[in-house]
Amino acid sequence: MPPSSLFRPDEFSESAGVYLMKDAKGRILYVGKAKSLRRRLASYFRSPEDLAPKTRALMARVLSIDTLLTATEKEALLLENSLIKKHRPRYNILLRDDKQYLLFKLTKQTDYPRLTVARKAERDGAAYFGPFTSATDAKETWRLIGRVFPLRKCTDRTLHNRVRPCLYHYIGQCLAPCVNDVPRDEYAGLVEKVEMLLGGRSEELIRDLEARMREASAALAFERAAILRDQVRAVRRTLERQATVLPGGGDLDAAAVAPAAGGLGLCLLFVRQGRMIGQKTFFWPDLGPEDGPEAVAAALVQFYGPERLIPGLVLLPWPIEDETVEQVLAERRGAGISLRPPRSTVEKQLLDMARRNAAQAAPRQDQPGLAEALARALHMAEPPGRIECVDVSHLQGEATRAGHVVFLQGEPARNENRAYALDDTGGDDYRALGQWTERRLVSGPPWPDLVLIDGGRGQLEAVRRSLAEAGQEGLFALASIAKAGRRAGELGDQIFLPGRKNPLPLRPGSPEMLFLQRLRDAAHAFVIGRQRRARRSGLMQSELLSLPGIGPKTAKLLWDNFASVEEMLAASEADLAAVPGLGRKKARVVHAALQSLHAGG
């Protein structure tokens, strides 16, 4: 533990704020928030015997503390959450799950609504249902609903521009309001049935459909009766996928933690309209039951982001002590929310179910100790948590792109992948990697524990030299992966480290080698994809400038207001006229030119 003389709690403010604990290299180890920074930080400067094991290990590495003052504790909580997601500190509790689960979105602000699958809940007047943790089940349900409730599938733009029905109409899965005069009350009836099904009024819907089916059959309208029969069957098949856990209906989530093999597990159960629609588990190694309250509070703020569908009730094992958590979630939900322990027998059973699932949250050890084995193989002091793999791509020496993919705890973190457009390097990979190193240092933390370079000793040395010239050698570990030569006995890939002439003796097919190859392949695919996208964008921009009425000035206006050519093509004449500096007359010319480009494509 660092000497207490390095830290004087009375030097910190009594205001609310966030504190960042850093190690000797300036890397952020922990981010915390406090109502009073002075009182919170004073709790760390006690005898090591009085600290929890995790806190004791943290303080043994802390050499500096930065603070950021906020006006309120709620602002501190939001800032803390943002910094944790950005820097991913080693000692913070972090949900390693950036995935947005599937939702059903039923548009409402149109004469002919449609049901789509979305990943974000927006405040756009649409009705959202979910979340569904299984994309396969969600999409199958969507297809099932579409077969018997023939709502339109096309976008608003296609709806207004189509001149003949699509395939869905010909197979009986769309009424084709794009070209047919579909009565709005008839269409609204279909929308109401879909909303009843997804909104928990399924039994009412089944009774209504069965009554109509009997009426149609009595009137000898057998074709209509058959359609209603199929709708009843579709509804029942949809309901069979979900177990009823709240007989009275209602929406809630249940969150519980439990000791799991080697750590702490957390499970979230999702209940909508009284039915279990899914669950999600998380696992933190080296945490124990004493970390449960902190883990639950952190998980709630991180998981229920602004784009999640948040229920009005979340069951917890204990009351949340930090009232700002409830305030933040209520603000994100746009309505009140209750975070509380269970009160009824059914609620207690749900929380117990979540607890049992949390106890099984530890990942299957198909490759036991991979991170530790990788650290040993690469001569690293500690197992790598964050790994970045970099690759370079160019087109005959031009339009060079360098990019890296990020893996966290052995799993891809695609939202953190980055690609850089580099200066002309003439096809020189060494210069390109030097430029990438400079750009990566400018991008700043979170720093990787390991950077894997696609290349041999030369590429590895180019990155090491660039780090040394920037005064950052040793900021993170380096290794490279290259195809072996064709001499006898040299098959597959080889791994190199700085300052070592010969490759590491990694066995082909070993878990460590397979993982490094997976990293290399992911980086290669990512950079090639970005290279192709940039090439397509360049070709489209060139084609855009070739259109009549669109010169460099007009093209600049378009690029300043639209993110892509696709957005320009989708824009209406009114959208174009709204572009500052374009004007109504010019918008008409530009719209006609863009439509000619679209027709030609």
C-alpha positions as semicolon CSV with decimal commas, in nm:
position;residue;x (nm);y (nm);z (nm)
1;M;0,000;0,000;0,000
2;P;0,142;0,344;-0,084
3;P;0,253;0,558;0,209
4;S;-0,034;0,750;0,360
5;S;0,176;1,064;0,339
6;L;0,123;1,061;-0,038
7;F;-0,248;1,117;0,015
8;R;-0,399;1,367;0,253
9;P;-0,780;1,336;0,254
10;D;-0,817;1,694;0,376
11;E;-0,670;1,808;0,043
12;F;-0,976;1,676;-0,139
13;S;-1,299;1,871;-0,176
14;E;-1,609;1,793;0,026
15;S;-1,817;1,839;-0,292
16;A;-1,978;1,562;-0,491
17;G;-1,769;1,427;-0,774
18;V;-1,575;1,146;-0,934
19;Y;-1,227;1,021;-0,844
20;L;-0,985;0,835;-1,072
21;M;-0,715;0,620;-0,913
22;K;-0,407;0,570;-1,131
23;D;-0,094;0,355;-1,126
24;A;0,269;0,452;-1,189
25;K;0,212;0,465;-1,568
26;G;-0,093;0,687;-1,538
27;R;-0,334;0,406;-1,622
28;I;-0,673;0,434;-1,457
29;L;-0,724;0,148;-1,212
30;Y;-1,054;0,251;-1,058
31;V;-1,325;0,513;-1,107
32;G;-1,561;0,595;-0,822
33;K;-1,818;0,859;-0,732
34;A;-1,902;1,017;-0,401
35;K;-2,142;1,260;-0,240
36;S;-1,839;1,393;-0,053
37;L;-1,503;1,319;-0,214
38;R;-1,313;1,391;0,109
39;R;-1,514;1,145;0,320
40;R;-1,516;0,875;0,052
41;L;-1,143;0,890;-0,015
42;A;-1,062;0,898;0,356
43;S;-1,215;0,550;0,381
44;Y;-0,933;0,413;0,163
45;F;-0,650;0,542;0,381
46;R;-0,679;0,295;0,664
47;S;-0,470;0,006;0,780
48;P;-0,453;-0,266;0,511
49;E;-0,602;-0,514;0,760
50;D;-0,920;-0,304;0,769
51;L;-0,968;-0,308;0,391
52;A;-1,145;-0,567;0,179
53;P;-0,908;-0,789;-0,023
54;K;-1,002;-0,622;-0,353
55;T;-0,954;-0,274;-0,208
56;R;-0,623;-0,377;-0,052
57;A;-0,496;-0,503;-0,390
58;L;-0,612;-0,181;-0,556
59;M;-0,446;0,053;-0,307
60;A;-0,118;-0,136;-0,337
61;R;-0,095;-0,007;-0,695
62;V;-0,240;0,345;-0,663
63;L;0,016;0,624;-0,696
64;S;-0,207;0,920;-0,789
65;I;-0,569;1,026;-0,759
66;D;-0,747;1,276;-0,984
67;T;-1,086;1,423;-0,898
68;L;-1,363;1,580;-1,105
69;L;-1,618;1,791;-0,920
70;T;-1,989;1,780;-1,008
71;A;-2,288;1,985;-0,896
72;T;-2,489;1,687;-0,768
73;E;-2,443;1,323;-0,675
74;K;-2,661;1,223;-0,971
75;E;-2,425;1,403;-1,209
76;A;-2,138;1,220;-1,041
77;L;-2,310;0,885;-1,099
78;L;-2,362;0,959;-1,469
79;L;-2,004;1,076;-1,510
80;E;-1,873;0,770;-1,325
81;N;-2,071;0,540;-1,555
82;S;-1,942;0,718;-1,865
83;L;-1,579;0,700;-1,751
84;I;-1,607;0,332;-1,658
85;K;-1,738;0,247;-2,005
86;K;-1,467;0,455;-2,170
87;H;-1,163;0,344;-1,969
88;R;-1,277;-0,002;-1,847
89;P;-1,062;0,017;-1,531
90;R;-0,926;-0,308;-1,397
91;Y;-1,085;-0,281;-1,052
92;N;-1,430;-0,154;-1,152
93;I;-1,732;-0,379;-1,187
94;L;-1,812;-0,369;-1,556
95;L;-2,080;-0,541;-1,761
96;R;-1,894;-0,680;-2,058
97;D;-2,204;-0,668;-2,273
98;D;-2,259;-0,385;-2,521
99;K;-2,521;-0,579;-2,707
100;Q;-2,860;-0,422;-2,767
101;Y;-3,123;-0,693;-2,743
102;L;-3,400;-0,722;-2,998
103;L;-3,729;-0,538;-2,959
104;F;-4,049;-0,539;-3,160
105;K;-4,135;-0,192;-3,288
106;L;-4,492;-0,114;-3,398
107;T;-4,503;0,222;-3,574
108;K;-4,799;0,436;-3,478
109;Q;-4,750;0,769;-3,657
110;T;-4,870;0,647;-3,996
111;D;-5,192;0,536;-4,166
112;Y;-5,047;0,191;-4,232
113;P;-4,824;0,088;-3,939
114;R;-4,571;-0,193;-3,969
115;L;-4,403;-0,428;-3,725
116;T;-4,024;-0,437;-3,736
117;V;-3,739;-0,574;-3,529
118;A;-3,528;-0,301;-3,365
119;R;-3,238;-0,282;-3,123
120;K;-3,305;0,063;-2,976
121;A;-3,612;0,207;-2,807
122;E;-3,656;0,567;-2,919
123;R;-3,908;0,831;-2,817
124;D;-4,070;0,842;-3,159
125;G;-4,432;0,757;-3,079
126;A;-4,389;0,390;-3,170
127;A;-4,488;0,103;-2,937
128;Y;-4,200;-0,121;-2,829
129;F;-4,214;-0,475;-2,691
130;G;-3,929;-0,681;-2,546
131;P;-3,639;-0,726;-2,489
132;F;-3,575;-1,065;-2,654
133;T;-3,235;-1,212;-2,568
134;S;-3,269;-1,479;-2,837
135;A;-3,253;-1,322;-3,182
136;T;-3,359;-1,652;-3,339
137;D;-3,677;-1,675;-3,131
138;A;-3,762;-1,309;-3,185
139;K;-3,725;-1,328;-3,561
140;E;-3,922;-1,653;-3,579
141;T;-4,204;-1,489;-3,382
142;W;-4,191;-1,189;-3,617
143;R;-4,219;-1,419;-3,920
144;L;-4,504;-1,610;-3,757
145;I;-4,698;-1,291;-3,686
146;G;-4,632;-1,169;-4,039
147;R;-4,777;-1,483;-4,196
148;V;-5,120;-1,438;-4,039
149;F;-5,143;-1,064;-3,976
150;P;-5,054;-0,922;-4,320
151;L;-4,911;-0,583;-4,223
152;R;-4,678;-0,413;-4,466
153;K;-4,309;-0,499;-4,445
154;C;-4,163;-0,216;-4,658
155;T;-4,021;0,118;-4,541
156;D;-4,213;0,444;-4,564
157;R;-4,005;0,551;-4,862
158;T;-4,078;0,229;-5,050
159;L;-4,445;0,249;-4,956
160;H;-4,481;0,586;-5,129
161;N;-4,275;0,498;-5,437
162;R;-4,372;0,139;-5,522
163;V;-4,569;0,088;-5,844
164;R;-4,654;-0,281;-5,807
165;P;-4,700;-0,515;-5,508
166;C;-4,403;-0,696;-5,358
167;L;-4,358;-1,070;-5,312
168;Y;-4,513;-1,061;-4,963
169;H;-4,847;-0,960;-5,119
170;Y;-4,843;-1,249;-5,364
171;I;-4,783;-1,502;-5,086
172;G;-5,062;-1,354;-4,874
173;Q;-4,849;-1,182;-4,611
174;C;-4,919;-0,818;-4,701
175;L;-5,232;-0,628;-4,804
176;A;-5,014;-0,405;-5,026
177;P;-5,138;-0,064;-4,914
178;C;-4,859;0,074;-5,134
179;V;-5,070;0,020;-5,448
180;N;-5,410;-0,111;-5,326
181;D;-5,689;0,092;-5,172
182;V;-5,685;-0,087;-4,838
183;P;-5,959;0,039;-4,600
184;R;-5,790;0,201;-4,305
185;D;-6,034;0,057;-4,053
186;E;-5,962;-0,295;-4,182
187;Y;-5,588;-0,236;-4,154
188;A;-5,631;-0,079;-3,809
189;G;-5,806;-0,398;-3,699
190;L;-5,499;-0,602;-3,788
191;V;-5,275;-0,357;-3,603
192;E;-5,496;-0,385;-3,295
193;K;-5,469;-0,765;-3,298
194;V;-5,091;-0,751;-3,318
195;E;-5,080;-0,500;-3,035
196;M;-5,310;-0,716;-2,823
197;L;-5,087;-1,017;-2,880
198;L;-4,763;-0,837;-2,796
199;G;-4,921;-0,627;-2,521
200;G;-5,028;-0,917;-2,304
201;R;-5,396;-0,931;-2,399
202;S;-5,350;-1,260;-2,577
203;E;-5,632;-1,451;-2,407
204;E;-5,872;-1,170;-2,494
205;L;-5,745;-1,180;-2,852
206;I;-5,795;-1,557;-2,877
207;R;-6,153;-1,531;-2,749
208;D;-6,228;-1,255;-3,000
209;L;-6,076;-1,448;-3,292
210;E;-6,260;-1,768;-3,199
211;A;-6,593;-1,583;-3,178
212;R;-6,536;-1,429;-3,521
213;M;-6,434;-1,768;-3,660
214;R;-6,761;-1,924;-3,542
215;E;-6,961;-1,635;-3,690
216;A;-6,784;-1,673;-4,026
217;S;-6,839;-2,048;-4,027
218;A;-7,211;-2,005;-3,946
219;A;-7,238;-1,758;-4,235
220;L;-7,068;-2,017;-4,465
221;A;-6,774;-1,777;-4,512
222;F;-6,533;-2,068;-4,489
223;E;-6,234;-1,887;-4,640
224;R;-6,265;-1,610;-4,379
225;A;-6,310;-1,872;-4,105
226;A;-5,991;-2,048;-4,216
227;I;-5,795;-1,723;-4,194
228;L;-5,922;-1,665;-3,840
229;R;-5,839;-2,025;-3,747
230;D;-5,480;-1,974;-3,865
231;Q;-5,457;-1,656;-3,660
232;V;-5,571;-1,841;-3,346
233;R;-5,309;-2,111;-3,407
234;A;-5,037;-1,849;-3,461
235;V;-5,122;-1,675;-3,137
236;R;-5,117;-2,003;-2,944
237;R;-4,781;-2,103;-3,098
238;T;-4,638;-1,766;-2,996
239;L;-4,760;-1,806;-2,639
240;E;-4,618;-2,158;-2,614
241;R;-4,269;-2,006;-2,640
242;Q;-4,315;-1,818;-2,313
243;A;-4,398;-1,950;-1,967
244;T;-4,650;-1,765;-1,750
245;V;-4,485;-1,655;-1,424
246;L;-4,718;-1,371;-1,318
247;P;-5,078;-1,494;-1,347
248;G;-5,207;-1,138;-1,314
249;G;-4,981;-1,007;-1,590
250;G;-4,743;-0,714;-1,560
251;D;-4,390;-0,611;-1,658
252;L;-4,087;-0,648;-1,434
253;D;-3,725;-0,759;-1,423
254;A;-3,562;-0,957;-1,143
255;A;-3,191;-0,912;-1,064
256;A;-3,002;-1,139;-0,824
257;V;-2,641;-1,230;-0,750
258;A;-2,489;-1,552;-0,619
259;P;-2,142;-1,701;-0,571
260;A;-2,036;-1,884;-0,887
261;A;-1,728;-2,092;-0,959
262;G;-1,436;-1,860;-0,887
263;G;-1,638;-1,539;-0,872
264;L;-1,976;-1,371;-0,854
265;G;-2,265;-1,426;-1,094
266;L;-2,559;-1,197;-1,171
267;C;-2,880;-1,288;-1,352
268;L;-3,149;-1,062;-1,497
269;L;-3,489;-1,218;-1,572
270;F;-3,720;-1,034;-1,813
271;V;-4,095;-1,068;-1,757
272;R;-4,338;-0,895;-1,993
273;Q;-4,716;-0,913;-1,966
274;G;-4,672;-1,183;-1,704
275;R;-4,463;-1,409;-1,928
276;M;-4,096;-1,494;-1,909
277;I;-3,938;-1,377;-2,235
278;G;-3,569;-1,418;-2,158
279;Q;-3,275;-1,386;-1,922
280;K;-2,916;-1,264;-1,921
281;T;-2,631;-1,366;-1,692
282;F;-2,303;-1,191;-1,612
283;F;-1,994;-1,313;-1,430
284;W;-1,713;-1,133;-1,249
285;P;-1,411;-1,345;-1,153
286;D;-1,250;-1,293;-0,811
287;L;-1,555;-1,118;-0,661
288;G;-1,743;-1,252;-0,360
289;P;-2,083;-1,209;-0,194
290;E;-1,956;-0,900;-0,009
291;D;-1,929;-0,727;-0,349
292;G;-2,295;-0,802;-0,429
293;P;-2,451;-0,462;-0,346
294;E;-2,188;-0,274;-0,547
295;A;-2,222;-0,519;-0,838
296;V;-2,602;-0,486;-0,851
297;A;-2,597;-0,105;-0,835
298;A;-2,330;-0,085;-1,106
299;A;-2,513;-0,337;-1,324
300;L;-2,841;-0,145;-1,308
301;V;-2,688;0,182;-1,425
302;Q;-2,477;0,017;-1,695
303;F;-2,741;-0,220;-1,831
304;Y;-3,046;0,008;-1,836
305;G;-2,912;0,266;-2,078
306;P;-3,124;0,536;-2,245
307;E;-3,202;0,306;-2,538
308;R;-3,317;0,008;-2,330
309;L;-3,681;-0,076;-2,268
310;I;-3,697;-0,030;-1,889
311;P;-3,986;-0,179;-1,687
312;G;-4,153;0,002;-1,400
313;L;-4,038;-0,255;-1,144
314;V;-3,703;-0,426;-1,089
315;L;-3,688;-0,683;-0,808
316;L;-3,363;-0,683;-0,608
317;P;-3,226;-0,892;-0,319
318;W;-3,203;-0,583;-0,097
319;P;-3,304;-0,215;-0,101
320;I;-3,078;0,011;-0,305
321;E;-2,897;0,244;-0,066
322;D;-2,797;0,492;-0,338
323;E;-3,115;0,682;-0,428
324;T;-2,945;0,840;-0,729
325;V;-2,958;0,502;-0,909
326;E;-3,339;0,510;-0,902
327;Q;-3,340;0,876;-1,009
328;V;-3,120;0,808;-1,311
329;L;-3,323;0,506;-1,425
330;A;-3,651;0,696;-1,386
331;E;-3,510;0,976;-1,598
332;R;-3,399;0,731;-1,867
333;R;-3,736;0,556;-1,859
334;G;-3,929;0,881;-1,877
335;A;-4,152;0,763;-1,590
336;G;-4,129;0,638;-1,235
337;I;-3,952;0,315;-1,147
338;S;-3,940;0,102;-0,833
339;L;-3,624;-0,083;-0,728
340;R;-3,717;-0,301;-0,432
341;P;-3,706;-0,648;-0,274
342;P;-3,994;-0,889;-0,347
343;R;-4,319;-0,859;-0,151
344;S;-4,534;-1,149;-0,270
345;T;-4,470;-1,521;-0,291
346;V;-4,460;-1,506;-0,671
347;E;-4,203;-1,222;-0,664
348;K;-3,989;-1,416;-0,417
349;Q;-4,000;-1,718;-0,647
350;L;-3,886;-1,505;-0,940
351;L;-3,594;-1,364;-0,744
352;D;-3,501;-1,715;-0,629
353;M;-3,506;-1,828;-0,994
354;A;-3,272;-1,541;-1,082
355;R;-3,043;-1,637;-0,792
356;R;-3,022;-2,000;-0,907
357;N;-2,933;-1,889;-1,259
358;A;-2,674;-1,645;-1,124
359;A;-2,502;-1,934;-0,948
360;Q;-2,453;-2,097;-1,291
361;A;-2,314;-1,781;-1,455
362;A;-1,947;-1,884;-1,455
363;P;-1,832;-1,940;-1,814
364;R;-1,769;-2,295;-1,926
365;Q;-1,402;-2,366;-1,907
366;D;-1,361;-2,513;-2,252
367;Q;-1,013;-2,356;-2,252
368;P;-0,914;-2,340;-1,884
369;G;-0,682;-2,055;-1,797
370;L;-0,641;-1,925;-2,153
371;A;-0,552;-1,571;-2,039
372;E;-0,299;-1,706;-1,790
373;A;-0,154;-1,946;-2,048
374;L;-0,127;-1,661;-2,298
375;A;0,055;-1,447;-2,041
376;R;0,303;-1,727;-1,978
377;A;0,358;-1,789;-2,349
378;L;0,417;-1,420;-2,422
379;H;0,627;-1,361;-2,108
380;M;0,378;-1,110;-1,964
381;A;0,364;-1,024;-1,595
382;E;-0,018;-1,045;-1,581
383;P;-0,292;-1,204;-1,794
384;P;-0,406;-0,960;-2,065
385;G;-0,760;-0,827;-2,025
386;R;-0,768;-0,588;-2,320
387;I;-0,596;-0,696;-2,642
388;E;-0,576;-0,496;-2,964
389;C;-0,469;-0,651;-3,296
390;V;-0,357;-0,417;-3,576
391;D;-0,341;-0,475;-3,951
392;V;-0,267;-0,259;-4,256
393;S;-0,433;-0,258;-4,598
394;H;-0,377;-0,054;-4,914
395;L;-0,471;-0,054;-5,283
396;Q;-0,155;-0,085;-5,488
397;G;0,029;0,137;-5,243
398;E;-0,247;0,399;-5,219
399;A;-0,547;0,472;-4,995
400;T;-0,376;0,307;-4,698
401;R;-0,589;0,208;-4,402
402;A;-0,469;0,077;-4,067
403;G;-0,704;-0,046;-3,801
404;H;-0,727;-0,254;-3,490
405;V;-0,985;-0,482;-3,338
406;V;-1,038;-0,502;-2,962
407;F;-1,093;-0,813;-2,752
408;L;-1,192;-0,782;-2,386
409;Q;-1,149;-1,084;-2,162
410;G;-1,117;-1,300;-2,471
411;E;-1,432;-1,174;-2,645
412;P;-1,462;-0,922;-2,930
413;A;-1,569;-0,566;-2,839
414;R;-1,668;-0,457;-3,188
415;N;-1,789;-0,113;-3,088
416;E;-1,430;-0,028;-2,985
417;N;-1,269;-0,127;-3,316
418;R;-1,100;0,166;-3,491
419;A;-0,972;0,231;-3,844
420;Y;-0,749;0,518;-3,956
421;A;-0,696;0,669;-4,302
422;L;-0,319;0,722;-4,327
423;D;-0,097;0,948;-4,532
424;D;0,041;0,804;-4,855
425;T;0,294;0,538;-4,758
426;G;0,366;0,393;-5,102
427;G;0,280;0,047;-4,975
428;D;0,539;0,062;-4,694
429;D;0,389;-0,135;-4,405
430;Y;0,656;-0,013;-4,165
431;R;0,568;0,353;-4,226
432;A;0,199;0,270;-4,203
433;L;0,241;0,098;-3,867
434;G;0,447;0,391;-3,744
435;Q;0,162;0,624;-3,838
436;W;-0,089;0,392;-3,674
437;T;0,114;0,401;-3,351
438;E;0,112;0,780;-3,353
439;R;-0,263;0,791;-3,414
440;R;-0,327;0,532;-3,145
441;L;-0,133;0,732;-2,887
442;V;-0,333;1,042;-2,978
443;S;-0,658;0,846;-2,933
444;G;-0,560;0,790;-2,571
445;P;-0,682;0,538;-2,312
446;P;-0,804;0,285;-2,238
447;W;-0,465;0,137;-2,318
448;P;-0,440;-0,230;-2,415
449;D;-0,248;-0,480;-2,210
450;L;-0,124;-0,634;-2,535
451;V;-0,099;-0,522;-2,897
452;L;-0,070;-0,801;-3,154
453;I;0,066;-0,694;-3,494
454;D;-0,011;-0,876;-3,817
455;G;0,341;-0,916;-3,950
456;G;0,691;-1,035;-3,874
457;R;0,990;-0,897;-3,688
458;G;1,007;-0,587;-3,910
459;Q;0,649;-0,482;-3,845
460;L;0,695;-0,550;-3,474
461;E;1,007;-0,335;-3,463
462;A;0,829;-0,051;-3,648
463;V;0,570;-0,024;-3,371
464;R;0,827;-0,061;-3,092
465;R;1,047;0,210;-3,244
466;S;0,753;0,450;-3,284
467;L;0,657;0,398;-2,919
468;A;1,018;0,461;-2,813
469;E;1,039;0,781;-3,019
470;A;0,721;0,902;-2,848
471;G;0,866;0,822;-2,505
472;Q;0,603;0,550;-2,449
473;E;0,800;0,228;-2,486
474;G;0,661;-0,028;-2,246
475;L;0,317;0,136;-2,233
476;F;0,177;-0,201;-2,339
477;A;0,317;-0,540;-2,434
478;L;0,386;-0,615;-2,802
479;A;0,385;-0,932;-3,011
480;S;0,346;-1,011;-3,381
481;I;0,206;-1,302;-3,579
482;A;0,339;-1,397;-3,922
483;K;0,309;-1,681;-4,168
484;A;0,602;-1,921;-4,139
485;G;0,843;-1,979;-4,424
486;R;0,823;-2,281;-4,650
487;R;1,135;-2,451;-4,527
488;A;1,090;-2,797;-4,382
489;G;0,926;-2,795;-4,046
490;E;0,798;-2,437;-4,074
491;L;0,426;-2,466;-4,118
492;G;0,145;-2,240;-3,996
493;D;0,213;-1,918;-3,804
494;Q;0,492;-1,788;-3,586
495;I;0,481;-1,549;-3,291
496;F;0,757;-1,291;-3,231
497;L;0,839;-1,069;-2,932
498;P;1,054;-0,751;-2,926
499;G;1,426;-0,817;-2,877
500;R;1,394;-1,186;-2,956
501;K;1,532;-1,319;-3,283
502;N;1,361;-1,657;-3,289
503;P;0,986;-1,713;-3,279
504;L;0,821;-1,840;-2,963
505;P;0,787;-2,218;-2,933
506;L;0,407;-2,214;-2,950
507;R;0,262;-2,546;-3,059
508;P;0,041;-2,531;-3,374
509;G;-0,320;-2,593;-3,274
510;S;-0,263;-2,498;-2,910
511;P;-0,534;-2,282;-2,746
512;E;-0,294;-1,987;-2,729
513;M;-0,202;-2,008;-3,098
514;L;-0,562;-2,057;-3,208
515;F;-0,668;-1,750;-3,010
516;L;-0,391;-1,532;-3,159
517;Q;-0,486;-1,653;-3,507
518;R;-0,848;-1,562;-3,434
519;L;-0,734;-1,212;-3,340
520;R;-0,527;-1,178;-3,657
521;D;-0,812;-1,298;-3,880
522;A;-1,059;-1,058;-3,714
523;A;-0,823;-0,762;-3,765
524;H;-0,762;-0,857;-4,128
525;A;-1,134;-0,886;-4,204
526;F;-1,207;-0,557;-4,028
527;V;-0,943;-0,351;-4,209
528;I;-1,022;-0,504;-4,549
529;G;-1,389;-0,423;-4,490
530;R;-1,308;-0,062;-4,407
531;Q;-1,083;-0,041;-4,711
532;R;-1,361;-0,161;-4,940
533;R;-1,614;0,071;-4,778
534;A;-1,381;0,369;-4,833
535;R;-1,332;0,266;-5,193
536;R;-1,708;0,242;-5,253
537;S;-1,758;0,578;-5,088
538;G;-1,494;0,733;-5,312
539;L;-1,650;0,586;-5,623
540;M;-1,995;0,707;-5,520
541;Q;-1,863;1,055;-5,447
542;S;-1,695;1,064;-5,786
543;E;-2,018;0,954;-5,948
544;L;-2,206;1,217;-5,748
545;L;-1,985;1,496;-5,886
546;S;-2,048;1,369;-6,240
547;L;-2,422;1,437;-6,213
548;P;-2,566;1,745;-6,385
549;G;-2,629;2,033;-6,146
550;I;-2,397;1,900;-5,873
551;G;-2,062;2,070;-5,854
552;P;-1,805;2,082;-5,574
553;K;-1,998;2,348;-5,379
554;T;-2,328;2,160;-5,397
555;A;-2,155;1,831;-5,317
556;K;-2,002;1,990;-5,007
557;L;-2,345;2,109;-4,892
558;L;-2,480;1,757;-4,937
559;W;-2,193;1,593;-4,749
560;D;-2,226;1,848;-4,467
561;N;-2,591;1,749;-4,415
562;F;-2,603;1,379;-4,507
563;A;-2,385;1,102;-4,370
564;S;-2,379;0,896;-4,691
565;V;-2,488;0,884;-5,052
566;E;-2,757;0,639;-4,945
567;E;-2,909;0,907;-4,722
568;M;-2,898;1,154;-5,011
569;L;-3,078;0,907;-5,237
570;A;-3,346;0,853;-4,972
571;A;-3,401;1,228;-4,919
572;S;-3,718;1,386;-5,057
573;E;-3,721;1,711;-5,249
574;A;-3,846;1,883;-4,931
575;D;-3,553;1,736;-4,733
576;L;-3,309;1,874;-4,986
577;A;-3,477;2,214;-4,990
578;A;-3,425;2,231;-4,614
579;V;-3,045;2,211;-4,659
580;P;-2,905;2,559;-4,578
581;G;-2,771;2,723;-4,892
582;L;-2,940;2,487;-5,139
583;G;-3,280;2,645;-5,201
584;R;-3,603;2,508;-5,345
585;K;-3,513;2,546;-5,713
586;K;-3,172;2,386;-5,676
587;A;-3,322;2,111;-5,459
588;R;-3,552;2,014;-5,746
589;V;-3,253;1,979;-5,982
590;V;-3,046;1,787;-5,727
591;H;-3,336;1,554;-5,643
592;A;-3,386;1,469;-6,012
593;A;-3,012;1,406;-6,051
594;L;-3,001;1,181;-5,746
595;Q;-3,300;0,982;-5,865
596;S;-3,128;0,926;-6,199
597;L;-2,825;0,793;-6,009
598;H;-3,053;0,567;-5,805
599;A;-3,228;0,436;-6,116
600;G;-2,895;0,372;-6,283
601;G;-2,775;0,174;-5,976
